[in-house]
Amino acid sequence: MHTSDTVVGIIGGSGLYQMDAIHDLEEIHIATPFGEPSDAFLRGRMGDTTVVFLPRHGRGHRVSPSELNFRANIWGMKKLGVSRILSVSAVGSLKEEIVPGDFVIVDQFIDRTRHRVDTFYTGGVVAHVMFADPFCPNLREALVAAAGSTGVKVHDGGTYVNMEGPQFSTRAESKLYRSWGADVIGMTNLQEAKLAREAEICYATIAMATDYDCWHEGHDAVTVEQVVATMHANVDHARDVLMKAVPAVTSAPTCGCQSALAHAIMTDPTTIPDEARDRLGLLIDKYV
Ligand SMILES: CSC[C@H]1O[C@H](OP(=O)(O)O)[C@H](O)[C@@H]1O
Ligand SMILES: Nc1ncnc2[nH]cnc12
């Protein structure tokens, strides 16, 4: 049996804390230079592909969006050899035609966060990666195809507003985001995507619409109860999409995500402090 060298990471969001389709599981605790990840990483096999699963908020949903240690989560994935990450997230819909239960394979972001650390490159190393297209085109294509074959309504592209939270939006904010043309709203994906790009890991998301946020006059304002109920009703579809997408993302990448740092580091290598080399070596050693 052919075994792929590509290790695929899966980050599960609200309602997706485990995946029974992953076999031969081992639980791996990783200490990172950036502190504690959300939980132990679960490494196993899906068919002939090695996958590493991490529940974004930890098992038991213990870590709030603003408290997520995105750097530790992405660094841990890199340490385990992950080169492509598929993420699953619950989102509110900002458009009539994105009905709760639909999947959106988002392709853009608007940043409305205020309390987040979103770069690895501080303390003596400066890097500016490209982020005009924040999601990996190869992974997006695989997710659109996989989602299409499950019978769920899938929207190819959409702008994800990343709000701070943990409170949901006010009606005025929700209407403002609609006037900007945004499609969905959530609290977690932007920093993950930025850090994955900085770590040269491909990243894409299955955003599952769970509610109409609070702008829709015909629907009650979003509640956790509503998000959880829609997620539970649809989480098996998300698992199906992942099972179909994982083998499809093991071929050689044609995107530029895995060389994103090649021309991004501004710092003269001779000035990089030893401490920064130790902290960032996993990410920058091949360039400096
Ligand atoms: C439970 S509603 C709000 C919560 O759900 C989303 O989480 P995730 O992206 O991890 O699925 C949203 O971003 C909030 O964190
Ligand atoms: N309406 C909403 N706002 C922010 N995050 C969400 N996650 C699911 N629904 C959401």
mmCIF file of C-alpha atoms and ligand atoms in Angstrom:
data_model
loop_
_atom_site.group_PDB
_atom_site.id
_atom_site.type_symbol
_atom_site.label_atom_id
_atom_site.label_comp_id
_atom_site.label_asym_id
_atom_site.label_seq_id
_atom_site.Cartn_x
_atom_site.Cartn_y
_atom_site.Cartn_z
ATOM 1 C CA MET A 1 0.000 0.000 0.000
ATOM 2 C CA HIS A 2 1.352 3.453 -0.891
ATOM 3 C CA THR A 3 1.913 5.581 2.178
ATOM 4 C CA SER A 4 1.913 9.320 1.632
ATOM 5 C CA ASP A 5 4.716 11.412 3.140
ATOM 6 C CA THR A 6 2.387 14.354 3.592
ATOM 7 C CA VAL A 7 1.174 14.769 7.152
ATOM 8 C CA VAL A 8 -2.227 16.465 7.262
ATOM 9 C CA GLY A 9 -3.306 18.502 10.282
ATOM 10 C CA ILE A 10 -6.958 18.846 11.243
ATOM 11 C CA ILE A 11 -8.087 21.564 13.650
ATOM 12 C CA GLY A 12 -11.565 20.890 14.949
ATOM 13 C CA GLY A 13 -13.696 23.814 16.068
ATOM 14 C CA SER A 14 -16.838 24.145 18.166
ATOM 15 C CA GLY A 15 -18.605 20.771 18.185
ATOM 16 C CA LEU A 16 -15.742 18.799 16.610
ATOM 17 C CA TYR A 17 -13.525 17.512 19.412
ATOM 18 C CA GLN A 18 -12.690 14.051 18.063
ATOM 19 C CA MET A 19 -12.702 12.016 14.865
ATOM 20 C CA ASP A 20 -13.502 8.298 15.038
ATOM 21 C CA ALA A 21 -12.211 7.872 11.471
ATOM 22 C CA ILE A 22 -8.635 8.357 12.715
ATOM 23 C CA HIS A 23 -7.081 4.977 13.602
ATOM 24 C CA ASP A 24 -4.014 3.912 15.599
ATOM 25 C CA LEU A 25 -4.229 7.064 17.678
ATOM 26 C CA GLU A 26 -1.377 8.241 19.858
ATOM 27 C CA GLU A 27 -1.669 11.229 22.155
ATOM 28 C CA ILE A 28 1.310 13.582 21.926
ATOM 29 C CA HIS A 29 1.973 16.325 24.465
ATOM 30 C CA ILE A 30 4.222 19.035 23.083
ATOM 31 C CA ALA A 31 5.957 21.815 25.002
ATOM 32 C CA THR A 32 6.557 24.747 22.654
ATOM 33 C CA PRO A 33 8.688 27.912 22.890
ATOM 34 C CA PHE A 34 5.364 29.776 22.929
ATOM 35 C CA GLY A 35 3.682 27.929 25.789
ATOM 36 C CA GLU A 36 0.911 25.366 25.956
ATOM 37 C CA PRO A 37 -1.181 24.259 22.978
ATOM 38 C CA SER A 38 -4.949 23.868 23.419
ATOM 39 C CA ASP A 39 -4.597 20.147 24.160
ATOM 40 C CA ALA A 40 -2.531 17.071 23.336
ATOM 41 C CA PHE A 41 -2.152 16.421 19.605
ATOM 42 C CA LEU A 42 -3.773 13.180 18.423
ATOM 43 C CA ARG A 43 -1.748 11.509 15.709
ATOM 44 C CA GLY A 44 -3.087 8.572 13.734
ATOM 45 C CA ARG A 45 -4.016 7.349 10.285
ATOM 46 C CA MET A 46 -6.854 8.044 7.919
ATOM 47 C CA GLY A 47 -6.502 5.408 5.204
ATOM 48 C CA ASP A 48 -2.837 5.586 4.239
ATOM 49 C CA THR A 49 -2.351 9.197 5.343
ATOM 50 C CA THR A 50 -0.882 10.299 8.660
ATOM 51 C CA VAL A 51 -3.081 12.922 10.279
ATOM 52 C CA VAL A 52 -2.670 15.047 13.394
ATOM 53 C CA PHE A 53 -5.871 16.237 15.061
ATOM 54 C CA LEU A 54 -6.181 19.099 17.543
ATOM 55 C CA PRO A 55 -9.445 20.329 19.057
ATOM 56 C CA ARG A 56 -9.013 24.098 18.840
ATOM 57 C CA HIS A 57 -10.703 24.874 22.148
ATOM 58 C CA GLY A 58 -9.378 21.733 23.855
ATOM 59 C CA ARG A 59 -11.393 18.671 24.836
ATOM 60 C CA GLY A 60 -14.315 19.928 26.911
ATOM 61 C CA HIS A 61 -14.189 23.328 25.114
ATOM 62 C CA ARG A 62 -12.048 25.025 27.773
ATOM 63 C CA VAL A 63 -10.182 27.737 25.845
ATOM 64 C CA SER A 64 -11.976 30.941 24.828
ATOM 65 C CA PRO A 65 -11.179 32.486 21.391
ATOM 66 C CA SER A 66 -9.159 35.397 22.869
ATOM 67 C CA GLU A 67 -7.183 32.974 25.070
ATOM 68 C CA LEU A 68 -6.237 30.585 22.278
ATOM 69 C CA ASN A 69 -2.485 30.084 22.020
ATOM 70 C CA PHE A 70 -2.465 30.059 18.222
ATOM 71 C CA ARG A 71 1.341 30.118 18.070
ATOM 72 C CA ALA A 72 1.693 27.012 20.217
ATOM 73 C CA ASN A 73 -0.989 25.192 18.203
ATOM 74 C CA ILE A 74 0.620 25.941 14.837
ATOM 75 C CA TRP A 75 4.196 25.403 16.082
ATOM 76 C CA GLY A 76 3.147 21.993 17.450
ATOM 77 C CA MET A 77 1.686 21.040 14.080
ATOM 78 C CA LYS A 78 4.937 22.073 12.376
ATOM 79 C CA LYS A 79 6.979 20.097 14.889
ATOM 80 C CA LEU A 80 4.927 17.001 14.039
ATOM 81 C CA GLY A 81 5.716 17.425 10.343
ATOM 82 C CA VAL A 82 2.328 18.761 9.286
ATOM 83 C CA SER A 83 2.493 20.604 5.958
ATOM 84 C CA ARG A 84 -1.230 21.097 5.287
ATOM 85 C CA ILE A 85 -3.966 22.038 7.770
ATOM 86 C CA LEU A 86 -7.699 21.591 7.244
ATOM 87 C CA SER A 87 -9.741 23.514 9.786
ATOM 88 C CA VAL A 88 -13.414 23.244 10.707
ATOM 89 C CA SER A 89 -15.272 26.191 12.198
ATOM 90 C CA ALA A 90 -18.769 27.213 13.179
ATOM 91 C CA VAL A 91 -19.705 30.612 11.742
ATOM 92 C CA GLY A 92 -22.667 32.965 11.678
ATOM 93 C CA SER A 93 -24.129 33.735 8.246
ATOM 94 C CA LEU A 94 -24.220 37.361 7.107
ATOM 95 C CA LYS A 95 -26.111 36.595 3.868
ATOM 96 C CA GLU A 96 -29.651 35.351 3.273
ATOM 97 C CA GLU A 97 -28.426 32.761 0.746
ATOM 98 C CA ILE A 98 -25.958 31.203 3.199
ATOM 99 C CA VAL A 99 -28.466 29.100 5.104
ATOM 100 C CA PRO A 100 -27.602 27.501 8.468
ATOM 101 C CA GLY A 101 -26.236 24.050 7.618
ATOM 102 C CA ASP A 102 -24.464 25.275 4.460
ATOM 103 C CA PHE A 103 -20.683 25.040 4.137
ATOM 104 C CA VAL A 104 -18.592 27.980 2.965
ATOM 105 C CA ILE A 105 -15.040 27.385 1.775
ATOM 106 C CA VAL A 106 -13.955 30.887 2.687
ATOM 107 C CA ASP A 107 -11.262 32.756 0.762
ATOM 108 C CA GLN A 108 -10.843 36.148 2.484
ATOM 109 C CA PHE A 109 -10.770 37.789 5.913
ATOM 110 C CA ILE A 110 -11.677 41.038 7.606
ATOM 111 C CA ASP A 111 -9.892 41.539 10.917
ATOM 112 C CA ARG A 112 -11.956 42.834 13.841
ATOM 113 C CA THR A 113 -9.761 41.384 16.610
ATOM 114 C CA ARG A 114 -8.024 43.448 19.302
ATOM 115 C CA HIS A 115 -6.354 41.128 21.810
ATOM 116 C CA ARG A 116 -4.460 38.588 19.728
ATOM 117 C CA VAL A 117 -0.821 37.656 19.145
ATOM 118 C CA ASP A 118 -0.616 36.823 15.459
ATOM 119 C CA THR A 119 3.038 36.548 14.455
ATOM 120 C CA PHE A 120 6.008 34.330 15.276
ATOM 121 C CA TYR A 121 8.461 37.001 14.171
ATOM 122 C CA THR A 122 9.340 39.263 17.088
ATOM 123 C CA GLY A 123 12.354 39.712 19.357
ATOM 124 C CA GLY A 124 15.066 40.236 16.742
ATOM 125 C CA VAL A 125 13.589 38.620 13.629
ATOM 126 C CA VAL A 126 11.331 40.597 11.287
ATOM 127 C CA ALA A 127 9.416 38.884 8.483
ATOM 128 C CA HIS A 128 6.603 40.067 6.207
ATOM 129 C CA VAL A 129 4.858 37.163 4.465
ATOM 130 C CA MET A 130 2.356 37.716 1.661
ATOM 131 C CA PHE A 131 -1.252 37.401 2.779
ATOM 132 C CA ALA A 132 -3.291 38.816 -0.114
ATOM 133 C CA ASP A 133 -4.768 35.347 -0.595
ATOM 134 C CA PRO A 134 -4.865 34.033 2.956
ATOM 135 C CA PHE A 135 -6.080 30.484 2.210
ATOM 136 C CA CYS A 136 -4.233 27.783 0.278
ATOM 137 C CA PRO A 137 -5.760 27.434 -3.212
ATOM 138 C CA ASN A 138 -4.925 23.699 -3.401
ATOM 139 C CA LEU A 139 -6.688 22.934 -0.121
ATOM 140 C CA ARG A 140 -9.666 25.126 -0.978
ATOM 141 C CA GLU A 141 -10.120 23.304 -4.259
ATOM 142 C CA ALA A 142 -10.006 19.930 -2.490
ATOM 143 C CA LEU A 143 -12.531 21.078 0.121
ATOM 144 C CA VAL A 144 -14.950 22.460 -2.473
ATOM 145 C CA ALA A 145 -14.814 19.171 -4.397
ATOM 146 C CA ALA A 146 -15.156 17.052 -1.238
ATOM 147 C CA ALA A 147 -18.019 19.122 0.139
ATOM 148 C CA GLY A 148 -19.808 19.032 -3.232
ATOM 149 C CA SER A 149 -19.824 15.241 -3.182
ATOM 150 C CA THR A 150 -21.510 15.029 0.236
ATOM 151 C CA GLY A 151 -24.741 16.637 -0.919
ATOM 152 C CA VAL A 152 -24.387 19.612 1.426
ATOM 153 C CA LYS A 153 -24.828 23.044 -0.139
ATOM 154 C CA VAL A 154 -21.339 24.473 -0.549
ATOM 155 C CA HIS A 155 -20.365 28.079 -1.320
ATOM 156 C CA ASP A 156 -17.026 28.429 -3.104
ATOM 157 C CA GLY A 157 -15.491 31.560 -1.569
ATOM 158 C CA GLY A 158 -16.595 34.040 1.040
ATOM 159 C CA THR A 159 -15.219 36.671 3.380
ATOM 160 C CA TYR A 160 -14.871 35.674 7.038
ATOM 161 C CA VAL A 161 -15.085 38.503 9.562
ATOM 162 C CA ASN A 162 -12.909 37.538 12.532
ATOM 163 C CA MET A 163 -14.436 39.333 15.521
ATOM 164 C CA GLU A 164 -12.841 39.340 18.958
ATOM 165 C CA GLY A 165 -15.648 37.824 21.017
ATOM 166 C CA PRO A 166 -16.379 36.040 23.197
ATOM 167 C CA GLN A 167 -19.641 37.997 23.197
ATOM 168 C CA PHE A 168 -21.594 37.805 19.928
ATOM 169 C CA SER A 169 -21.968 40.975 17.797
ATOM 170 C CA THR A 170 -24.379 43.813 18.333
ATOM 171 C CA ARG A 171 -27.040 44.307 15.660
ATOM 172 C CA ALA A 172 -25.295 47.495 14.484
ATOM 173 C CA GLU A 173 -22.021 45.591 14.014
ATOM 174 C CA SER A 174 -23.724 42.723 12.220
ATOM 175 C CA LYS A 175 -25.405 45.166 9.808
ATOM 176 C CA LEU A 176 -22.103 46.996 9.289
ATOM 177 C CA TYR A 177 -20.337 43.762 8.286
ATOM 178 C CA ARG A 178 -23.165 43.022 5.856
ATOM 179 C CA SER A 179 -22.745 46.487 4.319
ATOM 180 C CA TRP A 180 -19.061 45.617 3.788
ATOM 181 C CA GLY A 181 -20.113 42.597 1.728
ATOM 182 C CA ALA A 182 -18.802 40.059 4.251
ATOM 183 C CA ASP A 183 -20.287 36.559 4.154
ATOM 184 C CA VAL A 184 -19.698 34.865 7.514
ATOM 185 C CA ILE A 185 -18.504 35.712 11.012
ATOM 186 C CA GLY A 186 -16.448 33.773 13.523
ATOM 187 C CA MET A 187 -13.844 34.265 16.241
ATOM 188 C CA THR A 188 -10.903 32.019 15.461
ATOM 189 C CA ASN A 189 -9.585 31.569 11.932
ATOM 190 C CA LEU A 190 -7.534 34.657 11.121
ATOM 191 C CA GLN A 191 -4.633 34.179 13.524
ATOM 192 C CA GLU A 192 -4.456 30.488 12.645
ATOM 193 C CA ALA A 193 -4.220 31.320 8.936
ATOM 194 C CA LYS A 194 -1.575 34.025 9.499
ATOM 195 C CA LEU A 195 0.591 31.788 11.646
ATOM 196 C CA ALA A 196 0.191 28.817 9.309
ATOM 197 C CA ARG A 197 1.411 31.031 6.452
ATOM 198 C CA GLU A 198 4.346 32.206 8.574
ATOM 199 C CA ALA A 199 5.152 28.562 9.320
ATOM 200 C CA GLU A 200 4.856 27.677 5.602
ATOM 201 C CA ILE A 201 1.909 25.350 6.235
ATOM 202 C CA CYS A 202 -1.001 25.320 3.770
ATOM 203 C CA TYR A 203 -4.285 26.225 5.490
ATOM 204 C CA ALA A 204 -7.976 26.190 4.530
ATOM 205 C CA THR A 205 -11.268 26.071 6.377
ATOM 206 C CA ILE A 206 -14.649 24.439 6.156
ATOM 207 C CA ALA A 207 -16.842 27.153 7.650
ATOM 208 C CA MET A 208 -20.187 25.716 8.672
ATOM 209 C CA ALA A 209 -22.996 28.255 8.949
ATOM 210 C CA THR A 210 -24.790 27.608 12.211
ATOM 211 C CA ASP A 211 -27.016 30.727 12.510
ATOM 212 C CA TYR A 212 -27.922 34.092 10.980
ATOM 213 C CA ASP A 213 -26.019 36.044 13.640
ATOM 214 C CA CYS A 214 -28.399 38.850 14.759
ATOM 215 C CA TRP A 215 -29.132 40.897 11.605
ATOM 216 C CA HIS A 216 -31.951 38.737 10.247
ATOM 217 C CA GLU A 217 -35.422 40.032 11.133
ATOM 218 C CA GLY A 218 -37.018 36.638 10.545
ATOM 219 C CA HIS A 219 -34.689 34.792 12.938
ATOM 220 C CA ASP A 220 -33.851 35.097 16.610
ATOM 221 C CA ALA A 221 -30.413 36.488 17.484
ATOM 222 C CA VAL A 222 -27.724 33.827 17.726
ATOM 223 C CA THR A 223 -27.361 31.783 20.913
ATOM 224 C CA VAL A 224 -24.875 29.070 21.860
ATOM 225 C CA GLU A 225 -27.791 26.625 21.998
ATOM 226 C CA GLN A 226 -28.577 27.365 18.349
ATOM 227 C CA VAL A 227 -24.933 27.029 17.240
ATOM 228 C CA VAL A 228 -24.542 23.707 19.041
ATOM 229 C CA ALA A 229 -27.827 22.302 17.686
ATOM 230 C CA THR A 230 -26.941 23.164 14.057
ATOM 231 C CA MET A 231 -23.394 21.916 14.520
ATOM 232 C CA HIS A 232 -24.577 18.596 15.964
ATOM 233 C CA ALA A 233 -26.976 18.133 13.083
ATOM 234 C CA ASN A 234 -24.206 18.717 10.537
ATOM 235 C CA VAL A 235 -20.944 17.661 12.111
ATOM 236 C CA ASP A 236 -21.050 14.257 10.392
ATOM 237 C CA HIS A 237 -21.072 16.059 7.038
ATOM 238 C CA ALA A 238 -17.949 17.957 8.119
ATOM 239 C CA ARG A 239 -16.303 14.648 9.040
ATOM 240 C CA ASP A 240 -17.305 13.236 5.619
ATOM 241 C CA VAL A 241 -15.770 16.230 3.871
ATOM 242 C CA LEU A 242 -12.543 15.727 5.807
ATOM 243 C CA MET A 243 -12.408 12.011 5.006
ATOM 244 C CA LYS A 244 -12.740 12.806 1.302
ATOM 245 C CA ALA A 245 -10.418 15.810 1.343
ATOM 246 C CA VAL A 246 -7.501 14.264 3.290
ATOM 247 C CA PRO A 247 -6.348 11.835 0.566
ATOM 248 C CA ALA A 248 -6.841 14.584 -2.026
ATOM 249 C CA VAL A 249 -4.343 16.925 -0.368
ATOM 250 C CA THR A 250 -1.397 14.539 -0.201
ATOM 251 C CA SER A 251 -0.117 15.231 -3.718
ATOM 252 C CA ALA A 252 2.707 17.719 -4.338
ATOM 253 C CA PRO A 253 1.551 21.282 -3.722
ATOM 254 C CA THR A 254 1.317 23.777 -6.596
ATOM 255 C CA CYS A 255 0.644 26.724 -4.258
ATOM 256 C CA GLY A 256 3.343 28.983 -2.829
ATOM 257 C CA CYS A 257 2.378 28.469 0.828
ATOM 258 C CA GLN A 258 5.290 26.162 1.622
ATOM 259 C CA SER A 259 7.901 28.713 0.524
ATOM 260 C CA ALA A 260 6.138 31.769 1.971
ATOM 261 C CA LEU A 261 9.179 32.790 4.014
ATOM 262 C CA ALA A 262 11.673 32.582 1.153
ATOM 263 C CA HIS A 263 11.701 36.333 0.496
ATOM 264 C CA ALA A 264 9.973 37.539 3.655
ATOM 265 C CA ILE A 265 12.728 37.754 6.271
ATOM 266 C CA MET A 266 14.092 41.324 6.412
ATOM 267 C CA THR A 267 16.599 40.814 9.213
ATOM 268 C CA ASP A 268 20.325 40.559 8.531
ATOM 269 C CA PRO A 269 21.088 36.955 9.636
ATOM 270 C CA THR A 270 24.297 38.087 11.358
ATOM 271 C CA THR A 271 22.249 40.180 13.797
ATOM 272 C CA ILE A 272 19.817 37.436 14.878
ATOM 273 C CA PRO A 273 20.230 36.786 18.627
ATOM 274 C CA ASP A 274 20.891 33.184 19.741
ATOM 275 C CA GLU A 275 17.688 33.252 21.779
ATOM 276 C CA ALA A 276 15.661 34.071 18.630
ATOM 277 C CA ARG A 277 17.443 31.346 16.665
ATOM 278 C CA ASP A 278 16.494 28.835 19.374
ATOM 279 C CA ARG A 279 12.898 30.022 19.537
ATOM 280 C CA LEU A 280 12.364 30.228 15.772
ATOM 281 C CA GLY A 281 14.797 27.643 14.443
ATOM 282 C CA LEU A 282 12.082 25.176 13.442
ATOM 283 C CA LEU A 283 10.661 27.834 11.107
ATOM 284 C CA ILE A 284 13.670 29.814 9.864
ATOM 285 C CA ASP A 285 16.742 27.567 9.985
ATOM 286 C CA LYS A 286 16.612 26.748 6.277
ATOM 287 C CA TYR A 287 16.775 30.458 5.389
ATOM 288 C CA VAL A 288 19.174 31.997 7.911
HETATM 289 C C1 LIG B 1 -20.002 28.293 20.030
HETATM 290 S S1 LIG B 1 -20.334 29.760 19.162
HETATM 291 C C2 LIG B 1 -18.858 30.720 19.049
HETATM 292 C C3 LIG B 1 -17.595 29.951 18.801
HETATM 293 O O1 LIG B 1 -17.787 29.053 17.683
HETATM 294 C C4 LIG B 1 -16.782 29.308 16.732
HETATM 295 O O2 LIG B 1 -15.657 28.521 17.091
HETATM 296 P P1 LIG B 1 -14.759 27.703 16.084
HETATM 297 O O3 LIG B 1 -14.257 28.670 15.039
HETATM 298 O O4 LIG B 1 -13.643 27.134 16.894
HETATM 299 O O5 LIG B 1 -15.651 26.635 15.474
HETATM 300 C C5 LIG B 1 -16.509 30.787 16.903
HETATM 301 O O6 LIG B 1 -15.319 31.177 16.274
HETATM 302 C C6 LIG B 1 -16.509 30.940 18.385
HETATM 303 O O7 LIG B 1 -15.272 30.570 18.951
HETATM 304 N N1 LIG B 2 -22.898 34.441 14.902
HETATM 305 C C1 LIG B 2 -21.649 34.101 15.227
HETATM 306 N N2 LIG B 2 -20.742 35.038 15.558
HETATM 307 C C2 LIG B 2 -19.469 34.691 15.862
HETATM 308 N N3 LIG B 2 -19.024 33.436 15.911
HETATM 309 C C3 LIG B 2 -19.906 32.469 15.605
HETATM 310 N N4 LIG B 2 -19.758 31.141 15.553
HETATM 311 C C4 LIG B 2 -20.938 30.606 15.189
HETATM 312 N N5 LIG B 2 -21.870 31.575 15.005
HETATM 313 C C5 LIG B 2 -21.243 32.758 15.264
#
